[in-house]
């Protein structure tokens, strides 16, 4: 059985972590690439290989398109957001990211071609909450969206952009955190 | 015989098989046979709004009730994609 649920460590090369941080900061600054959805959120995938109970990240996929406003995905996301999202100054209709199916299919194709496994996706939290100043853990909404994904949710806290934090949670479940070793 | 490509996150339901070969005349028959062979893949169909099906790289834009209208040929490649979402 292939599965990531029994991992004990995730190794992330420092250069790739720098790339992820650059992606997040660029989107946060409102700088967009051609064809990229113009929202100040970064969403991407970490892919790599397994070695026993460790995963080694070898490649980052930077998703360009947010299908959040495209039916039928929009109505699915609207429903989940209305039920589980914590109120914020950003309207629910403008929150959340769902991958474009074509972009994800191409990502999986490249993984198969290059013998890489999808380890998980990342997104960033930028607004501190009164009861959660760092925002470096998944929300209930994150967990609902990651249910049955068989992937890790990587949460990147950019509450303090000068001190980003990355943590990994299998299917967005707080109790299923796996340490990330930046090497 | 169509080839159904299983995305990595769902290969735990196919004993790590990437590709399942199925002999059925249309998309409906192929999907039925697929979940008969690998029951765990029913998870792909739990949220019908989320499932995207590609035949030879082209998105199939028909509802599930009309899958029988999608005929399949020898060596057609079917990809099943469930988008990934974050808050």
mmCIF file of N, CA and C in Angstrom, chain A residues 7-87:
data_model
loop_
_atom_site.group_PDB
_atom_site.id
_atom_site.type_symbol
_atom_site.label_atom_id
_atom_site.label_comp_id
_atom_site.label_asym_id
_atom_site.label_seq_id
_atom_site.Cartn_x
_atom_site.Cartn_y
_atom_site.Cartn_z
ATOM 1 N N UNK A 7 4.569 8.381 7.611
ATOM 2 C CA UNK A 7 5.851 9.109 7.574
ATOM 3 C C UNK A 7 6.251 9.615 8.955
ATOM 4 N N UNK A 8 7.581 9.651 9.171
ATOM 5 C CA UNK A 8 8.099 10.169 10.446
ATOM 6 C C UNK A 8 8.812 11.510 10.250
ATOM 7 N N UNK A 9 9.340 11.740 9.064
ATOM 8 C CA UNK A 9 10.059 12.990 8.798
ATOM 9 C C UNK A 9 9.865 13.400 7.347
ATOM 10 N N UNK A 10 9.928 14.705 7.129
ATOM 11 C CA UNK A 10 9.927 15.234 5.766
ATOM 12 C C UNK A 10 11.161 16.121 5.622
ATOM 13 N N UNK A 11 12.011 15.772 4.681
ATOM 14 C CA UNK A 11 13.237 16.550 4.451
ATOM 15 C C UNK A 11 12.990 17.547 3.319
ATOM 16 N N UNK A 12 13.242 18.806 3.619
ATOM 17 C CA UNK A 12 13.012 19.885 2.653
ATOM 18 C C UNK A 12 14.330 20.640 2.454
ATOM 19 N N UNK A 13 14.921 20.541 1.262
ATOM 20 C CA UNK A 13 16.168 21.277 1.034
ATOM 21 C C UNK A 13 15.963 22.784 1.204
ATOM 22 N N UNK A 14 16.942 23.430 1.777
ATOM 23 C CA UNK A 14 16.811 24.859 2.070
ATOM 24 C C UNK A 14 16.524 25.674 0.808
ATOM 25 N N UNK A 15 17.132 25.277 -0.313
ATOM 26 C CA UNK A 15 16.928 26.034 -1.558
ATOM 27 C C UNK A 15 15.460 25.972 -2.000
ATOM 28 N N UNK A 16 14.823 24.804 -1.807
ATOM 29 C CA UNK A 16 13.415 24.691 -2.189
ATOM 30 C C UNK A 16 12.525 25.468 -1.217
ATOM 31 N N UNK A 17 12.894 25.452 0.053
ATOM 32 C CA UNK A 17 12.149 26.258 1.042
ATOM 33 C C UNK A 17 12.258 27.739 0.676
ATOM 34 N N UNK A 18 13.419 28.163 0.242
ATOM 35 C CA UNK A 18 13.578 29.558 -0.209
ATOM 36 C C UNK A 18 12.655 29.849 -1.395
ATOM 37 N N UNK A 19 12.533 28.867 -2.304
ATOM 38 C CA UNK A 19 11.654 29.057 -3.468
ATOM 39 C C UNK A 19 10.189 29.190 -3.045
ATOM 40 N N UNK A 20 9.791 28.373 -2.084
ATOM 41 C CA UNK A 20 8.411 28.459 -1.592
ATOM 42 C C UNK A 20 8.167 29.822 -0.947
ATOM 43 N N UNK A 21 9.125 30.262 -0.146
ATOM 44 C CA UNK A 21 8.970 31.579 0.504
ATOM 45 C C UNK A 21 8.881 32.690 -0.550
ATOM 46 N N UNK A 22 9.690 32.586 -1.583
ATOM 47 C CA UNK A 22 9.652 33.603 -2.647
ATOM 48 C C UNK A 22 8.294 33.612 -3.342
ATOM 49 N N UNK A 23 7.757 32.412 -3.586
ATOM 50 C CA UNK A 23 6.435 32.304 -4.207
ATOM 51 C C UNK A 23 5.389 33.015 -3.338
ATOM 52 N N UNK A 24 5.409 32.712 -2.052
ATOM 53 C CA UNK A 24 4.429 33.318 -1.131
ATOM 54 C C UNK A 24 4.591 34.842 -1.078
ATOM 55 N N UNK A 25 5.814 35.293 -0.977
ATOM 56 C CA UNK A 25 6.040 36.743 -0.846
ATOM 57 C C UNK A 25 5.653 37.484 -2.132
ATOM 58 N N UNK A 26 5.928 36.837 -3.276
ATOM 59 C CA UNK A 26 5.574 37.464 -4.549
ATOM 60 C C UNK A 26 4.068 37.631 -4.659
ATOM 61 N N UNK A 27 3.335 36.565 -4.313
ATOM 62 C CA UNK A 27 1.874 36.654 -4.402
ATOM 63 C C UNK A 27 1.338 37.679 -3.398
ATOM 64 N N UNK A 28 1.919 37.673 -2.214
ATOM 65 C CA UNK A 28 1.487 38.619 -1.181
ATOM 66 C C UNK A 28 1.710 40.060 -1.630
ATOM 67 N N UNK A 29 2.751 40.273 -2.412
ATOM 68 C CA UNK A 29 3.060 41.622 -2.908
ATOM 69 C C UNK A 29 2.198 41.996 -4.111
ATOM 70 N N UNK A 30 1.352 41.060 -4.564
ATOM 71 C CA UNK A 30 0.487 41.358 -5.704
ATOM 72 C C UNK A 30 1.216 41.357 -7.031
ATOM 73 N N UNK A 31 2.297 40.574 -7.113
ATOM 74 C CA UNK A 31 3.034 40.463 -8.384
ATOM 75 C C UNK A 31 2.663 39.123 -9.022
ATOM 76 N N UNK A 32 2.106 39.192 -10.232
ATOM 77 C CA UNK A 32 1.567 37.987 -10.857
ATOM 78 C C UNK A 32 2.263 37.664 -12.171
ATOM 79 N N UNK A 33 2.342 36.365 -12.443
ATOM 80 C CA UNK A 33 2.889 35.898 -13.716
ATOM 81 C C UNK A 33 1.773 35.870 -14.762
ATOM 82 N N UNK A 34 2.135 35.867 -16.052
ATOM 83 C CA UNK A 34 1.107 35.733 -17.083
ATOM 84 C C UNK A 34 0.294 34.451 -16.867
ATOM 85 N N UNK A 35 -1.024 34.577 -16.952
ATOM 86 C CA UNK A 35 -1.892 33.413 -16.791
ATOM 87 C C UNK A 35 -2.181 33.035 -15.358
ATOM 88 N N UNK A 36 -1.646 33.787 -14.428
ATOM 89 C CA UNK A 36 -1.828 33.450 -13.023
ATOM 90 C C UNK A 36 -3.072 34.165 -12.474
ATOM 91 N N UNK A 37 -3.862 33.427 -11.681
ATOM 92 C CA UNK A 37 -5.016 34.051 -11.040
ATOM 93 C C UNK A 37 -4.541 35.167 -10.116
ATOM 94 N N UNK A 38 -5.181 36.335 -10.235
ATOM 95 C CA UNK A 38 -4.705 37.508 -9.514
ATOM 96 C C UNK A 38 -5.319 37.559 -8.119
ATOM 97 N N UNK A 39 -4.821 36.692 -7.253
ATOM 98 C CA UNK A 39 -5.209 36.728 -5.836
ATOM 99 C C UNK A 39 -3.929 36.673 -5.005
ATOM 100 N N UNK A 40 -3.975 37.315 -3.854
ATOM 101 C CA UNK A 40 -2.775 37.404 -3.015
ATOM 102 C C UNK A 40 -2.638 36.157 -2.147
ATOM 103 N N UNK A 41 -2.675 35.019 -2.798
ATOM 104 C CA UNK A 41 -2.496 33.747 -2.094
ATOM 105 C C UNK A 41 -1.609 32.849 -2.946
ATOM 106 N N UNK A 42 -0.759 32.117 -2.273
ATOM 107 C CA UNK A 42 0.097 31.164 -2.988
ATOM 108 C C UNK A 42 -0.386 29.755 -2.684
ATOM 109 N N UNK A 43 -0.401 28.921 -3.721
ATOM 110 C CA UNK A 43 -0.808 27.533 -3.536
ATOM 111 C C UNK A 43 0.127 26.681 -4.388
ATOM 112 N N UNK A 44 0.648 25.647 -3.825
ATOM 113 C CA UNK A 44 1.589 24.823 -4.574
ATOM 114 C C UNK A 44 1.656 23.417 -4.037
ATOM 115 N N UNK A 45 2.453 22.601 -4.709
ATOM 116 C CA UNK A 45 2.589 21.201 -4.303
ATOM 117 C C UNK A 45 4.056 20.852 -4.117
ATOM 118 N N UNK A 46 4.322 20.081 -3.071
ATOM 119 C CA UNK A 46 5.659 19.550 -2.840
ATOM 120 C C UNK A 46 5.653 18.092 -3.293
ATOM 121 N N UNK A 47 6.618 17.741 -4.114
ATOM 122 C CA UNK A 47 6.721 16.364 -4.603
ATOM 123 C C UNK A 47 8.128 15.843 -4.341
ATOM 124 N N UNK A 48 8.241 14.539 -4.265
ATOM 125 C CA UNK A 48 9.567 13.990 -3.975
ATOM 126 C C UNK A 48 9.566 12.482 -3.959
ATOM 127 N N UNK A 49 10.397 11.933 -3.115
ATOM 128 C CA UNK A 49 10.538 10.479 -3.043
ATOM 129 C C UNK A 49 10.397 10.025 -1.589
ATOM 130 N N UNK A 50 10.150 8.738 -1.428
ATOM 131 C CA UNK A 50 10.081 8.140 -0.100
ATOM 132 C C UNK A 50 11.309 7.267 0.124
ATOM 133 N N UNK A 51 11.807 7.311 1.355
ATOM 134 C CA UNK A 51 12.923 6.452 1.751
ATOM 135 C C UNK A 51 12.588 5.933 3.139
ATOM 136 N N UNK A 52 12.019 4.723 3.177
ATOM 137 C CA UNK A 52 11.537 4.208 4.453
ATOM 138 C C UNK A 52 10.409 5.085 4.963
ATOM 139 N N UNK A 53 10.572 5.590 6.192
ATOM 140 C CA UNK A 53 9.506 6.421 6.745
ATOM 141 C C UNK A 53 9.824 7.917 6.631
ATOM 142 N N UNK A 54 10.670 8.258 5.674
ATOM 143 C CA UNK A 54 10.993 9.667 5.423
ATOM 144 C C UNK A 54 10.643 10.033 3.986
ATOM 145 N N UNK A 55 10.218 11.272 3.818
ATOM 146 C CA UNK A 55 9.988 11.806 2.473
ATOM 147 C C UNK A 55 11.039 12.871 2.208
ATOM 148 N N UNK A 56 11.494 12.903 0.964
ATOM 149 C CA UNK A 56 12.478 13.909 0.554
ATOM 150 C C UNK A 56 11.854 14.768 -0.542
ATOM 151 N N UNK A 57 11.688 16.041 -0.259
ATOM 152 C CA UNK A 57 11.102 16.937 -1.250
ATOM 153 C C UNK A 57 12.163 17.259 -2.305
ATOM 154 N N UNK A 58 11.771 17.073 -3.569
ATOM 155 C CA UNK A 58 12.717 17.306 -4.667
ATOM 156 C C UNK A 58 12.215 18.333 -5.679
ATOM 157 N N UNK A 59 10.924 18.606 -5.646
ATOM 158 C CA UNK A 59 10.374 19.515 -6.661
ATOM 159 C C UNK A 59 9.173 20.266 -6.097
ATOM 160 N N UNK A 60 9.050 21.519 -6.530
ATOM 161 C CA UNK A 60 7.896 22.337 -6.146
ATOM 162 C C UNK A 60 7.078 22.624 -7.409
ATOM 163 N N UNK A 61 5.782 22.445 -7.316
ATOM 164 C CA UNK A 61 4.867 22.878 -8.379
ATOM 165 C C UNK A 61 4.130 24.116 -7.874
ATOM 166 N N UNK A 62 4.211 25.183 -8.632
ATOM 167 C CA UNK A 62 3.533 26.422 -8.253
ATOM 168 C C UNK A 62 2.237 26.508 -9.044
ATOM 169 N N UNK A 63 1.127 26.315 -8.378
ATOM 170 C CA UNK A 63 -0.141 26.360 -9.108
ATOM 171 C C UNK A 63 -0.446 27.795 -9.506
ATOM 172 N N UNK A 64 -0.850 27.951 -10.749
ATOM 173 C CA UNK A 64 -1.128 29.297 -11.272
ATOM 174 C C UNK A 64 -2.612 29.635 -11.224
ATOM 175 N N UNK A 65 -3.434 28.622 -11.421
ATOM 176 C CA UNK A 65 -4.862 28.910 -11.585
ATOM 177 C C UNK A 65 -5.668 28.475 -10.361
ATOM 178 N N UNK A 66 -6.449 29.406 -9.859
ATOM 179 C CA UNK A 66 -7.393 29.086 -8.788
ATOM 180 C C UNK A 66 -8.766 28.910 -9.433
ATOM 181 N N UNK A 67 -9.312 27.692 -9.321
ATOM 182 C CA UNK A 67 -10.604 27.408 -9.944
ATOM 183 C C UNK A 67 -11.767 27.752 -9.002
ATOM 184 N N UNK A 68 -11.488 28.531 -7.997
ATOM 185 C CA UNK A 68 -12.484 28.877 -6.963
ATOM 186 C C UNK A 68 -13.759 29.495 -7.543
ATOM 187 N N UNK A 69 -13.646 30.216 -8.625
ATOM 188 C CA UNK A 69 -14.804 30.908 -9.179
ATOM 189 C C UNK A 69 -15.425 30.165 -10.353
ATOM 190 N N UNK A 70 -14.975 28.934 -10.595
ATOM 191 C CA UNK A 70 -15.480 28.184 -11.744
ATOM 192 C C UNK A 70 -16.430 27.076 -11.288
ATOM 193 N N UNK A 71 -17.625 27.061 -11.845
ATOM 194 C CA UNK A 71 -18.561 25.979 -11.538
ATOM 195 C C UNK A 71 -18.107 24.677 -12.199
ATOM 196 N N UNK A 72 -18.378 23.533 -11.585
ATOM 197 C CA UNK A 72 -19.158 23.328 -10.359
ATOM 198 C C UNK A 72 -18.334 23.439 -9.079
ATOM 199 N N UNK A 73 -17.028 23.764 -9.216
ATOM 200 C CA UNK A 73 -16.186 23.813 -8.029
ATOM 201 C C UNK A 73 -16.581 24.987 -7.129
ATOM 202 N N UNK A 74 -17.026 26.079 -7.745
ATOM 203 C CA UNK A 74 -17.403 27.267 -6.962
ATOM 204 C C UNK A 74 -18.491 26.939 -5.940
ATOM 205 N N UNK A 75 -19.550 26.257 -6.386
ATOM 206 C CA UNK A 75 -20.654 25.994 -5.464
ATOM 207 C C UNK A 75 -20.223 25.025 -4.362
ATOM 208 N N UNK A 76 -19.328 24.090 -4.688
ATOM 209 C CA UNK A 76 -18.798 23.200 -3.650
ATOM 210 C C UNK A 76 -18.022 24.009 -2.615
ATOM 211 N N UNK A 77 -17.149 24.886 -3.091
ATOM 212 C CA UNK A 77 -16.334 25.686 -2.170
ATOM 213 C C UNK A 77 -17.206 26.664 -1.375
ATOM 214 N N UNK A 78 -18.170 27.291 -2.035
ATOM 215 C CA UNK A 78 -19.071 28.207 -1.316
ATOM 216 C C UNK A 78 -19.736 27.492 -0.149
ATOM 217 N N UNK A 79 -20.200 26.286 -0.408
ATOM 218 C CA UNK A 79 -20.901 25.526 0.625
ATOM 219 C C UNK A 79 -19.966 25.206 1.792
ATOM 220 N N UNK A 80 -18.765 24.732 1.479
ATOM 221 C CA UNK A 80 -17.820 24.380 2.549
ATOM 222 C C UNK A 80 -17.397 25.640 3.321
ATOM 223 N N UNK A 81 -17.143 26.716 2.589
ATOM 224 C CA UNK A 81 -16.705 27.957 3.253
ATOM 225 C C UNK A 81 -17.802 28.487 4.174
ATOM 226 N N UNK A 82 -19.040 28.452 3.703
ATOM 227 C CA UNK A 82 -20.142 28.960 4.526
ATOM 228 C C UNK A 82 -20.302 28.156 5.801
ATOM 229 N N UNK A 83 -20.009 26.888 5.719
ATOM 230 C CA UNK A 83 -20.213 26.030 6.889
ATOM 231 C C UNK A 83 -19.034 26.049 7.861
ATOM 232 N N UNK A 84 -17.825 26.209 7.359
ATOM 233 C CA UNK A 84 -16.664 25.972 8.231
ATOM 234 C C UNK A 84 -15.685 27.138 8.362
ATOM 235 N N UNK A 85 -15.742 28.130 7.488
ATOM 236 C CA UNK A 85 -14.724 29.184 7.545
ATOM 237 C C UNK A 85 -14.988 30.111 8.733
ATOM 238 N N UNK A 86 -13.917 30.523 9.376
ATOM 239 C CA UNK A 86 -14.004 31.517 10.443
ATOM 240 C C UNK A 86 -14.147 32.890 9.773
ATOM 241 N N UNK A 87 -15.048 33.697 10.327
ATOM 242 C CA UNK A 87 -15.281 35.018 9.737
ATOM 243 C C UNK A 87 -13.999 35.834 9.713
#
